[in-house]
Amino acid sequence: MSTEPWTAGDRQVVVIGSGPAGAAAARELLQHGISVTMLEAGLETPRGLLVRLGGRNYYRRVPPLREEVQHCVSGDPRTKCFAKLAPGGLTNNWTGAVPRFAPEDFTEGERLHERFRWPISYSDLVPYYEKIERSLEITADRRDVPQLPAGFSSHQNRLPDDWLNFQRVANQHGQGFTTYPLADGPPNLLVLRGTAFNSYTGIVRPLTRSAQFRLLTGAQALHLQSSELTGKVDAVVYHDRKKRSTERLSASAIVVACGPLGSAKLLHNSVSRTFPDGLGNSEGLLAPFLHDHPREWWIARMARPRKVPSPAAYLTRLPYQLSPPLMATSWTLGTANLQDKIRSRFGLRGKAVSVQLLGTMIPSECCVAKPSATTKDEFGLPALDVCIRYSDAEVDNVVRARQHLLNLMDEAGSRSTLDEIDPTLFPGTSAHYGGTTRMHAKPRYGVVDAWNRVYGAPNVLVCDAGCFTTAAEKNPTLTVMAIATRAAHRLADDLKRAQ
Ligand SMILES: Cc1cc2nc3c(=O)[nH]c(=O)nc-3n(C[C@H](O)[C@H](O)[C@H](O)COP(=O)(O)OP(=O)(O)OC[C@H]3O[C@@H](n4cnc5c(N)ncnc54)[C@H](O)[C@@H]3O)c2cc1C
């Protein structure tokens, strides 16, 4: 193993992963004068094609989505563990939906148990939400609606008029109906990638102009190393795919942002005398509380034609006080096919809308991401065993949500029926895992604290959706980026004070 000499002063931070979480953290550290070396397992960003005209995406070819890390699956055998080992991570493939969490999303779990109490609130994140939103070029409606606070958006969009009666009916049920906030970029775009915003091209690549930033691609972190003398974590050991060698890079602090499964694996593999069960695992919490978004997709056929919403429309969850704690669903309504997209451009009507449902899971000890007892990865380290299964209540929540939408359509004067349902109601299809390194004010309930610092190893931060204490029904990435930025801001302040 070779050890790289320390060159960038005492304040260098190693950020692991160039997905949106790592990118947001790295940018914040650099803006505060902290040197960053980013380790990224992937070698290059995959190609795609995006053709966007007049605020609508007409053609989108994303790179193939695969399970690029071989995890084991021991719960629902259909479980998917999608990963993109490439600069930009899963933002090479994502849709770009960026709703903010609502204030209650951070508090409603308390109705169930203290372990579901987030140590941060919505107002803690507001400045960081806005900072991130300003770099995502979002199209949205700028008005708050029930259960969905509006954020900063670069482009304004309103729903077509003939959905206003549906909006009124939704409001009568205490729900909001609005334009889905999407990081869709400028109205006209032709790029050789599959998504308008990608955390590599959007954030990391511009950082490479800074003398304080270094990006090492093909650098797969294997484990974090603790000093024999002090017990403090002081280095990352990684495999260099280009040199085919094992390298050691020392660091004064480390930001782990490999995605909720990748980060859990890295911490499990970081065993030392001080952390015999893995880093952050002294309370046995680095495994349970894995959660995901039960997701399904189908087409609703409407008896009465309407202008098809493009960009997509979003029906928010039922009010908190009317729902069991942590049980919710959101509905995204969009164009069902290219024909309808073209129709929508000219204000014409269609009779079909595509519907994506995202439900929630109540994080529990039954769903875990733990080291496999039998299977090793390509480096001889234990593979990650992903054990997750939806409960009957979680499946039922989604099934009831189908009917709820049809009832609202009916009330709004447009009887609708369901087409065949895409059979995706099994774990992993939304690629929205979370909870593996949950944050909590007390170490007995959390792996990291309110500033994403690992209990027992405060110079290690875990900044992806692994830190979610509970799952809201909203897409996670904007909140992940806001949390990562906030954590990096605090880390930068602490490093500067320690000088
Ligand atoms: C088809 C699809 C659509 C989606 N749509 C949306 C959406 O509309 N809205 C939304 O909010 N979310 C969406 N998501 C999810 C979103 O992409 C993820 O939430 C987000 O990318 C997670 O960011 P991350 O930085 O935590 O992890 P990732 O994006 O997974 O990035 C992790 C990075 O770490 C690197 N890495 C992993 N392990 C190591 C290691 N050991 N050493 C070094 N580097 C490592 C990887 O190569 C990768 O670059 C979608 C996902 C998919 C697949």
Coordinates of C-alpha atoms and ligand atoms in Angstrom, one line a residue:
M1 CA 0.0 0.0 0.0
S2 CA 1.3 3.4 -0.8
T3 CA 0.6 6.5 1.3
E4 CA 0.1 9.8 -0.3
P5 CA 2.0 12.6 1.4
W6 CA -0.1 15.3 3.0
T7 CA 0.2 18.3 0.8
A8 CA -2.8 20.6 1.3
G9 CA -2.3 21.7 4.9
D10 CA -4.0 20.5 8.1
R11 CA -7.5 21.4 7.0
Q12 CA -7.9 19.0 4.1
V13 CA -11.1 17.1 3.9
V14 CA -11.6 13.9 1.9
V15 CA -15.1 13.7 0.4
I16 CA -16.1 10.2 -0.8
G17 CA -18.6 10.2 -3.7
S18 CA -19.4 12.8 -6.4
G19 CA -23.2 12.3 -6.3
P20 CA -25.4 15.2 -5.2
A21 CA -24.6 14.7 -1.5
G22 CA -20.8 14.7 -1.9
A23 CA -20.9 17.5 -4.5
A24 CA -22.9 19.8 -2.3
A25 CA -20.6 19.1 0.7
A26 CA -17.4 19.7 -1.3
R27 CA -18.7 23.0 -2.8
E28 CA -19.6 24.3 0.6
L29 CA -16.2 23.4 2.1
L30 CA -14.3 25.0 -0.8
Q31 CA -16.4 28.2 -0.5
H32 CA -15.2 28.4 3.1
G33 CA -11.6 28.0 2.1
I34 CA -11.2 24.3 3.1
S35 CA -9.1 22.1 0.7
V36 CA -11.0 19.1 -0.6
T37 CA -9.9 15.8 -2.2
M38 CA -12.8 14.0 -3.7
L39 CA -12.6 10.2 -4.2
E40 CA -15.0 8.9 -6.9
A41 CA -15.2 5.2 -7.6
G42 CA -16.3 5.8 -11.2
L43 CA -14.0 6.7 -14.1
E44 CA -16.1 8.8 -16.4
T45 CA -19.6 10.2 -16.8
P46 CA -21.7 8.1 -19.1
R47 CA -23.3 9.7 -22.2
G48 CA -26.9 10.3 -22.9
L49 CA -29.0 12.7 -24.9
L50 CA -31.5 15.3 -23.8
V51 CA -33.6 17.4 -26.2
R52 CA -35.6 20.1 -24.5
L53 CA -37.7 22.7 -26.3
G54 CA -40.1 25.3 -25.0
G55 CA -39.9 23.9 -21.5
R56 CA -40.7 20.3 -22.4
N57 CA -38.4 17.3 -22.7
Y58 CA -39.1 15.7 -26.0
Y59 CA -36.3 13.1 -26.0
R60 CA -34.3 11.8 -23.1
R61 CA -31.9 8.9 -23.5
V62 CA -30.4 8.1 -20.1
P63 CA -27.5 5.7 -19.6
P64 CA -28.5 2.2 -18.6
L65 CA -29.5 1.8 -14.9
R66 CA -27.9 -1.2 -13.4
E67 CA -27.1 -2.7 -10.0
E68 CA -23.4 -1.8 -10.4
V69 CA -22.4 -2.9 -6.9
Q70 CA -23.1 -6.5 -6.1
H71 CA -25.0 -6.5 -2.8
C72 CA -26.8 -9.6 -1.5
V73 CA -30.5 -9.5 -1.1
S74 CA -32.2 -11.5 1.7
G75 CA -35.6 -9.9 2.2
D76 CA -38.0 -9.5 -0.8
P77 CA -36.0 -11.5 -3.5
R78 CA -37.2 -8.9 -6.1
T79 CA -35.3 -6.1 -4.3
K80 CA -33.2 -3.8 -6.6
C81 CA -30.1 -2.0 -5.5
F82 CA -29.4 0.4 -8.3
A83 CA -26.1 2.3 -8.2
K84 CA -24.2 4.3 -10.8
L85 CA -20.5 4.2 -10.1
A86 CA -19.7 7.3 -12.2
P87 CA -19.0 10.9 -11.6
G88 CA -22.4 12.4 -10.7
G89 CA -23.7 9.1 -9.3
L90 CA -27.4 8.5 -9.8
T91 CA -28.0 12.0 -11.1
N92 CA -26.9 10.6 -14.5
N93 CA -30.3 8.9 -14.4
W94 CA -32.6 10.8 -12.1
T95 CA -35.8 12.6 -13.1
G96 CA -34.9 15.8 -11.2
A97 CA -37.9 16.2 -9.0
V98 CA -36.9 18.5 -6.1
P99 CA -39.8 19.1 -3.7
R100 CA -38.8 20.5 -0.3
F101 CA -39.8 18.5 2.8
A102 CA -42.6 20.3 4.8
P103 CA -41.9 21.4 8.4
E104 CA -44.1 18.5 9.7
D105 CA -42.1 16.0 7.8
F106 CA -39.4 16.5 10.5
T107 CA -41.8 16.2 13.4
E108 CA -44.7 13.9 12.6
G109 CA -42.7 10.7 13.6
E110 CA -42.6 12.0 17.2
R111 CA -46.3 11.0 17.4
L112 CA -45.1 7.4 17.2
H113 CA -41.9 7.2 19.2
E114 CA -38.9 9.3 20.3
R115 CA -36.6 7.3 17.9
F116 CA -38.4 9.0 15.0
R117 CA -37.6 12.5 16.2
W118 CA -35.3 14.4 13.8
P119 CA -32.6 16.5 15.5
I120 CA -33.1 19.2 12.9
S121 CA -36.1 21.2 11.8
Y122 CA -37.3 22.6 8.5
S123 CA -36.2 26.1 9.6
D124 CA -32.6 24.8 10.1
L125 CA -32.6 23.8 6.5
V126 CA -34.3 26.8 4.8
P127 CA -31.1 28.8 4.0
Y128 CA -29.5 25.6 2.6
Y129 CA -32.6 24.6 0.6
E130 CA -32.5 28.0 -1.1
K131 CA -28.8 27.9 -1.7
I132 CA -29.1 24.5 -3.5
E133 CA -32.3 25.5 -5.4
R134 CA -30.4 28.5 -6.8
S135 CA -28.0 26.1 -8.5
L136 CA -30.5 23.6 -9.9
E137 CA -32.4 25.7 -12.4
I138 CA -35.8 24.6 -11.2
T139 CA -39.2 25.0 -12.9
A140 CA -42.0 25.3 -10.4
D141 CA -45.0 27.2 -9.3
R142 CA -43.8 29.8 -6.7
R143 CA -46.7 29.5 -4.4
D144 CA -46.9 27.3 -1.2
V145 CA -49.6 24.6 -1.3
P146 CA -50.7 22.4 1.6
Q147 CA -47.8 20.0 2.7
L148 CA -45.4 21.4 0.1
P149 CA -43.6 24.7 0.8
A150 CA -42.5 26.6 -2.3
G151 CA -38.8 27.1 -2.8
F152 CA -36.7 29.2 -5.1
S153 CA -37.3 28.5 -8.8
S154 CA -35.7 29.9 -11.9
H155 CA -38.6 29.3 -14.1
Q156 CA -42.3 29.6 -13.3
N157 CA -45.0 27.2 -14.5
R158 CA -48.7 27.0 -13.7
L159 CA -51.1 24.1 -14.1
P160 CA -53.3 24.2 -17.2
D161 CA -56.7 25.9 -16.5
D162 CA -58.8 22.9 -16.9
W163 CA -57.2 21.2 -13.9
L164 CA -58.4 24.1 -11.6
N165 CA -61.5 22.2 -10.6
F166 CA -59.4 19.2 -9.7
Q167 CA -57.2 21.6 -7.7
R168 CA -60.3 22.9 -5.8
V169 CA -61.4 19.3 -5.0
A170 CA -57.9 18.5 -3.8
N171 CA -57.9 21.6 -1.6
Q172 CA -61.2 20.5 -0.1
H173 CA -59.5 17.3 1.0
G174 CA -56.7 19.4 2.5
Q175 CA -54.3 18.5 -0.3
G176 CA -52.3 20.7 -2.6
F177 CA -52.1 20.3 -6.4
T178 CA -49.4 22.2 -8.2
T179 CA -46.6 22.0 -10.7
Y180 CA -44.0 19.4 -9.7
P181 CA -40.7 21.3 -8.9
L182 CA -38.2 19.9 -11.4
A183 CA -34.5 20.6 -11.9
D184 CA -35.2 20.6 -15.6
G185 CA -32.7 23.3 -16.7
P186 CA -33.4 26.1 -19.2
P187 CA -36.4 25.9 -21.5
N188 CA -34.2 24.9 -24.5
L189 CA -31.4 22.4 -24.0
L190 CA -29.5 20.0 -26.2
V191 CA -26.9 18.1 -24.2
L192 CA -25.0 14.8 -24.4
R193 CA -26.3 13.6 -21.1
G194 CA -29.6 12.1 -19.9
T195 CA -30.5 14.7 -17.3
A196 CA -30.5 18.5 -17.2
F197 CA -28.8 18.6 -13.8
N198 CA -26.0 16.2 -13.1
S199 CA -24.0 16.8 -9.9
Y200 CA -20.7 16.2 -11.8
T201 CA -21.3 18.7 -14.6
G202 CA -23.4 21.0 -12.5
I203 CA -21.2 21.2 -9.4
V204 CA -18.0 19.1 -9.3
R205 CA -16.5 19.9 -12.7
P206 CA -16.6 23.7 -12.1
L207 CA -14.8 23.0 -8.7
T208 CA -11.9 21.5 -10.6
R209 CA -10.9 25.0 -11.5
S210 CA -10.0 25.7 -7.9
A211 CA -6.4 25.0 -6.8
Q212 CA -7.8 23.8 -3.5
F213 CA -9.8 21.0 -5.1
R214 CA -8.6 17.7 -6.4
L215 CA -10.8 15.0 -8.0
L216 CA -9.5 11.4 -8.1
T217 CA -11.7 9.2 -10.3
G218 CA -11.5 5.5 -10.3
A219 CA -10.7 5.8 -6.6
Q220 CA -12.9 3.3 -4.6
A221 CA -12.8 3.8 -0.9
L222 CA -12.5 0.5 0.9
H223 CA -12.4 1.5 4.5
L224 CA -11.6 4.3 6.9
Q225 CA -8.6 3.9 9.0
S226 CA -8.2 4.9 12.7
S227 CA -4.8 5.8 14.3
E228 CA -3.4 3.1 16.4
L229 CA -2.2 5.7 18.9
T230 CA -5.2 8.0 19.3
G231 CA -8.1 5.9 17.9
K232 CA -9.1 8.9 15.8
V233 CA -10.1 8.2 12.2
D234 CA -7.3 9.8 10.1
A235 CA -7.2 8.2 6.7
V236 CA -9.1 6.6 3.8
V237 CA -7.8 3.4 2.2
Y238 CA -8.9 3.2 -1.4
H239 CA -8.4 1.1 -4.5
D240 CA -7.0 3.0 -7.5
R241 CA -8.6 1.5 -10.5
K242 CA -6.2 3.2 -12.9
K243 CA -3.0 2.0 -11.1
R244 CA -4.6 -1.2 -9.8
S245 CA -3.1 -0.4 -6.4
T246 CA -4.2 0.2 -2.9
E247 CA -3.6 3.7 -1.6
R248 CA -3.9 5.5 1.7
L249 CA -4.9 9.1 2.0
S250 CA -4.7 10.9 5.3
A251 CA -7.4 13.4 6.2
S252 CA -8.3 15.7 9.0
A253 CA -12.0 15.0 8.3
I254 CA -13.9 12.7 6.0
V255 CA -17.3 13.2 4.4
V256 CA -18.9 10.0 3.4
A257 CA -21.4 10.3 0.6
C258 CA -21.6 7.0 -1.3
G259 CA -25.4 6.7 -1.2
P260 CA -27.2 5.1 1.7
L261 CA -26.1 1.5 0.8
G262 CA -22.6 2.4 -0.2
S263 CA -22.0 4.5 2.9
A264 CA -23.3 1.8 5.2
K265 CA -21.0 -0.7 3.6
L266 CA -18.0 1.6 3.9
L267 CA -18.7 2.1 7.6
H268 CA -19.3 -1.6 8.3
N269 CA -15.9 -2.3 6.6
S270 CA -14.2 0.3 8.7
V271 CA -13.4 -2.0 11.6
S272 CA -10.6 -1.1 14.1
R273 CA -9.7 -1.6 17.7
T274 CA -11.8 1.5 18.6
F275 CA -14.7 0.4 16.4
P276 CA -14.7 -3.4 16.5
D277 CA -18.2 -3.6 15.0
G278 CA -17.7 -1.0 12.3
L279 CA -17.5 2.8 12.5
G280 CA -20.6 4.3 14.1
N281 CA -22.0 0.9 15.1
S282 CA -21.4 0.9 18.8
E283 CA -25.2 0.9 19.4
G284 CA -25.9 -1.6 16.7
L285 CA -27.7 1.0 14.7
L286 CA -25.6 0.8 11.5
A287 CA -27.9 -1.7 9.9
P288 CA -31.6 -1.4 10.9
F289 CA -34.1 1.4 9.9
L290 CA -33.4 1.0 6.2
H291 CA -36.3 2.4 4.3
D292 CA -37.4 3.1 0.8
H293 CA -40.3 4.6 -1.2
P294 CA -42.8 1.9 -2.3
R295 CA -43.5 3.1 -5.8
E296 CA -45.8 2.3 -8.6
W297 CA -46.6 3.7 -12.0
W298 CA -49.7 3.4 -14.1
I299 CA -51.9 5.2 -16.6
A300 CA -55.3 6.8 -15.7
R301 CA -57.8 7.1 -18.6
M302 CA -60.1 10.0 -18.2
A303 CA -63.7 10.0 -19.6
R304 CA -63.4 13.8 -20.2
P305 CA -60.3 15.0 -22.0
R306 CA -58.1 17.6 -20.3
K307 CA -54.9 19.5 -21.2
V308 CA -52.2 17.1 -20.1
P309 CA -49.9 18.6 -17.5
S310 CA -46.4 19.1 -18.9
P311 CA -44.2 19.7 -16.9
A312 CA -45.8 17.2 -14.5
A313 CA -48.3 18.1 -11.8
Y314 CA -48.0 17.0 -8.2
L315 CA -50.8 16.1 -5.8
T316 CA -49.5 16.4 -2.2
R317 CA -50.1 14.0 0.6
L318 CA -53.2 14.0 2.8
P319 CA -53.0 16.3 5.8
Y320 CA -50.8 15.1 8.7
Q321 CA -53.6 15.2 11.3
L322 CA -55.8 13.0 9.2
S323 CA -53.2 10.3 8.5
P324 CA -51.6 7.7 10.6
P325 CA -48.0 8.9 11.6
L326 CA -45.4 8.3 8.8
M327 CA -48.0 6.9 6.4
A328 CA -48.4 9.0 3.3
T329 CA -48.4 9.0 -0.5
S330 CA -47.8 11.5 -3.2
W331 CA -49.0 11.4 -6.7
T332 CA -47.2 12.8 -9.8
L333 CA -49.3 13.2 -12.9
G334 CA -47.6 13.6 -16.3
T335 CA -47.9 12.9 -19.9
A336 CA -48.4 9.3 -20.8
N337 CA -46.7 9.4 -24.2
L338 CA -44.8 11.6 -26.7
Q339 CA -48.0 12.3 -28.7
D340 CA -49.6 13.9 -25.6
K341 CA -46.4 15.8 -24.9
I342 CA -46.6 17.4 -28.4
R343 CA -50.4 18.0 -27.8
S344 CA -49.7 19.7 -24.5
R345 CA -47.3 22.1 -26.3
F346 CA -50.2 23.4 -28.4
G347 CA -52.7 23.4 -25.5
L348 CA -54.6 20.4 -26.9
R349 CA -56.4 17.9 -24.7
G350 CA -55.7 14.3 -24.0
K351 CA -57.5 11.4 -22.3
A352 CA -54.6 9.8 -20.4
V353 CA -52.2 10.8 -17.7
S354 CA -49.3 8.8 -16.3
V355 CA -49.4 8.5 -12.5
Q356 CA -46.4 7.8 -10.2
L357 CA -47.2 7.0 -6.6
L358 CA -44.6 7.3 -3.9
G359 CA -45.5 5.8 -0.5
T360 CA -43.7 5.8 2.8
M361 CA -42.3 3.1 5.1
I362 CA -42.1 3.3 8.8
P363 CA -38.4 2.7 9.5
S364 CA -38.1 -0.5 11.6
E365 CA -35.5 -2.9 13.0
C366 CA -36.8 -5.5 10.4
C367 CA -35.2 -3.8 7.4
V368 CA -31.4 -3.9 7.6
A369 CA -28.3 -3.3 5.5
K370 CA -25.7 -5.5 7.3
P371 CA -22.4 -7.2 6.3
S372 CA -23.0 -10.6 4.7
A373 CA -21.8 -13.5 6.8
T374 CA -20.9 -15.5 3.6
T375 CA -20.4 -13.3 0.6
K376 CA -17.3 -11.2 -0.1
D377 CA -16.9 -8.4 -2.6
E378 CA -14.1 -8.1 -5.3
F379 CA -11.8 -6.8 -2.6
G380 CA -12.4 -9.7 -0.2
L381 CA -14.5 -7.4 2.1
P382 CA -17.9 -8.5 3.3
A383 CA -20.6 -7.7 0.7
L384 CA -23.6 -5.8 2.0
D385 CA -26.7 -7.8 2.8
V386 CA -29.8 -5.7 2.0
C387 CA -32.8 -7.2 3.8
I388 CA -36.0 -5.2 3.1
R389 CA -39.6 -6.1 2.6
Y390 CA -42.8 -4.0 2.5
S391 CA -45.3 -4.7 5.3
D392 CA -48.9 -5.3 4.5
A393 CA -49.7 -1.8 5.8
E394 CA -47.2 -0.2 3.5
V395 CA -48.6 -2.0 0.4
D396 CA -52.1 -1.2 1.5
N397 CA -51.2 2.5 1.8
V398 CA -50.3 2.5 -1.9
V399 CA -53.3 0.5 -3.0
R400 CA -55.6 2.9 -1.2
A401 CA -53.9 5.8 -2.8
R402 CA -54.9 4.5 -6.3
Q403 CA -58.5 4.7 -5.4
H404 CA -58.1 8.1 -3.7
L405 CA -56.9 9.7 -6.9
L406 CA -59.8 8.1 -8.9
N407 CA -62.2 9.4 -6.3
L408 CA -60.8 13.0 -6.6
M409 CA -61.0 12.8 -10.4
D410 CA -64.6 11.6 -10.1
E411 CA -65.5 14.5 -7.7
A412 CA -63.9 16.9 -10.2
G413 CA -66.2 15.7 -12.9
S414 CA -63.9 13.4 -14.8
R415 CA -64.5 9.7 -14.1
S416 CA -61.3 7.8 -14.7
T417 CA -60.1 4.2 -14.8
L418 CA -56.8 2.5 -14.3
D419 CA -54.8 0.9 -17.0
E420 CA -52.7 -2.1 -16.2
I421 CA -50.3 -1.4 -13.2
D422 CA -46.6 -1.6 -13.8
P423 CA -45.5 -4.4 -11.4
T424 CA -42.9 -2.3 -9.5
L425 CA -44.2 -2.5 -6.0
F426 CA -41.1 -4.1 -4.5
P427 CA -38.0 -2.5 -2.8
G428 CA -35.5 -0.4 -4.7
T429 CA -37.4 0.6 -7.8
S430 CA -37.4 4.2 -6.8
A431 CA -33.7 4.2 -5.8
H432 CA -34.7 6.2 -2.7
Y433 CA -33.1 4.2 0.1
G434 CA -32.5 6.0 3.4
G435 CA -32.0 5.5 7.1
T436 CA -28.9 3.3 7.2
T437 CA -26.9 5.9 9.2
R438 CA -29.8 7.8 10.7
M439 CA -29.4 11.1 12.5
H440 CA -30.7 11.6 16.1
A441 CA -29.9 13.8 19.0
K442 CA -29.2 10.7 21.1
P443 CA -26.5 8.1 20.2
R444 CA -28.9 5.3 21.4
Y445 CA -31.1 6.1 18.4
G446 CA -28.7 7.5 15.9
V447 CA -25.5 6.8 14.0
V448 CA -24.9 10.5 13.4
D449 CA -25.8 13.7 15.2
A450 CA -27.6 16.8 14.0
W451 CA -24.5 17.9 12.1
N452 CA -24.1 14.5 10.4
R453 CA -21.0 13.6 12.6
V454 CA -20.6 10.0 13.5
Y455 CA -21.1 9.4 17.2
G456 CA -17.6 8.4 18.6
A457 CA -15.9 9.7 15.4
P458 CA -16.9 13.4 15.0
N459 CA -14.4 14.1 12.2
V460 CA -16.4 11.6 10.0
L461 CA -19.6 12.9 8.5
V462 CA -22.2 10.8 6.6
C463 CA -24.1 13.1 4.3
D464 CA -26.5 11.1 2.1
A465 CA -30.0 9.9 2.7
G466 CA -28.6 7.3 5.0
C467 CA -29.0 10.1 7.6
F468 CA -32.8 10.4 7.2
T469 CA -34.4 9.7 10.6
T470 CA -37.8 9.0 8.9
A471 CA -38.9 8.9 5.3
A472 CA -41.3 11.5 3.9
E473 CA -43.2 10.7 0.7
K474 CA -41.2 13.3 -1.2
N475 CA -38.2 12.8 -3.4
P476 CA -35.1 12.9 -1.2
T477 CA -32.3 14.6 -3.2
L478 CA -33.0 18.3 -2.6
T479 CA -33.2 17.6 1.2
V480 CA -30.0 15.4 1.0
M481 CA -28.1 18.3 -0.6
A482 CA -29.4 20.9 1.8
I483 CA -28.4 18.7 4.8
A484 CA -25.0 18.0 3.3
T485 CA -24.4 21.7 2.7
R486 CA -25.4 22.5 6.3
A487 CA -23.1 19.8 7.7
A488 CA -20.2 20.9 5.5
H489 CA -20.7 24.6 6.6
R490 CA -20.4 23.5 10.3
L491 CA -17.4 21.3 9.5
A492 CA -15.6 24.2 7.8
D493 CA -16.3 26.5 10.8
D494 CA -15.0 23.8 13.2
L495 CA -11.8 23.2 11.1
K496 CA -11.1 26.9 10.9
R497 CA -11.6 27.4 14.7
A498 CA -9.4 24.4 15.5
Q499 CA -6.4 26.0 13.6
Ligands
LIG1 C1 -34.2 6.6 -12.5 C2 -34.0 7.4 -11.2 C3 -34.8 8.6 -11.1 C4 -34.6 9.4 -9.9 N1 -35.4 10.5 -9.8 C5 -35.2 11.3 -8.7 C6 -36.0 12.5 -8.6 O1 -36.7 12.8 -9.4 N2 -35.8 13.2 -7.4 C7 -35.0 12.8 -6.4 O2 -34.9 13.5 -5.4 N3 -34.3 11.7 -6.5 C8 -34.4 10.9 -7.6 N4 -33.6 9.8 -7.8 C9 -32.7 9.4 -6.7 C10 -31.4 10.3 -6.7 O3 -30.8 10.0 -7.9 C11 -30.6 9.9 -5.5 O4 -31.4 10.3 -4.3 C12 -29.4 10.7 -5.4 O5 -28.6 10.6 -6.6 C13 -28.5 10.3 -4.2 O6 -27.4 11.0 -4.1 P1 -26.1 10.5 -3.4 O7 -25.0 11.5 -3.6 O8 -26.5 10.2 -2.0 O9 -25.7 9.1 -4.0 P2 -25.4 8.7 -5.5 O10 -26.1 9.6 -6.5 O11 -25.6 7.3 -5.6 O12 -23.8 9.0 -5.6 C14 -22.9 8.3 -4.9 C15 -21.5 8.5 -5.5 O13 -20.6 7.8 -4.7 C16 -19.7 7.0 -5.5 N5 -19.3 5.9 -4.7 C17 -20.0 4.9 -4.2 N6 -19.2 4.1 -3.4 C18 -18.0 4.6 -3.4 C19 -16.8 4.3 -2.8 N7 -16.7 3.2 -2.0 N8 -15.7 5.0 -3.1 C20 -15.7 6.1 -3.9 N9 -16.9 6.5 -4.5 C21 -18.0 5.8 -4.2 C22 -20.6 6.6 -6.7 O14 -19.8 6.3 -7.8 C23 -21.4 7.8 -6.9 O15 -20.8 8.8 -7.8 C24 -33.7 9.0 -8.9 C25 -32.9 7.8 -9.1 C26 -33.1 7.1 -10.2 C27 -32.2 5.9 -10.4

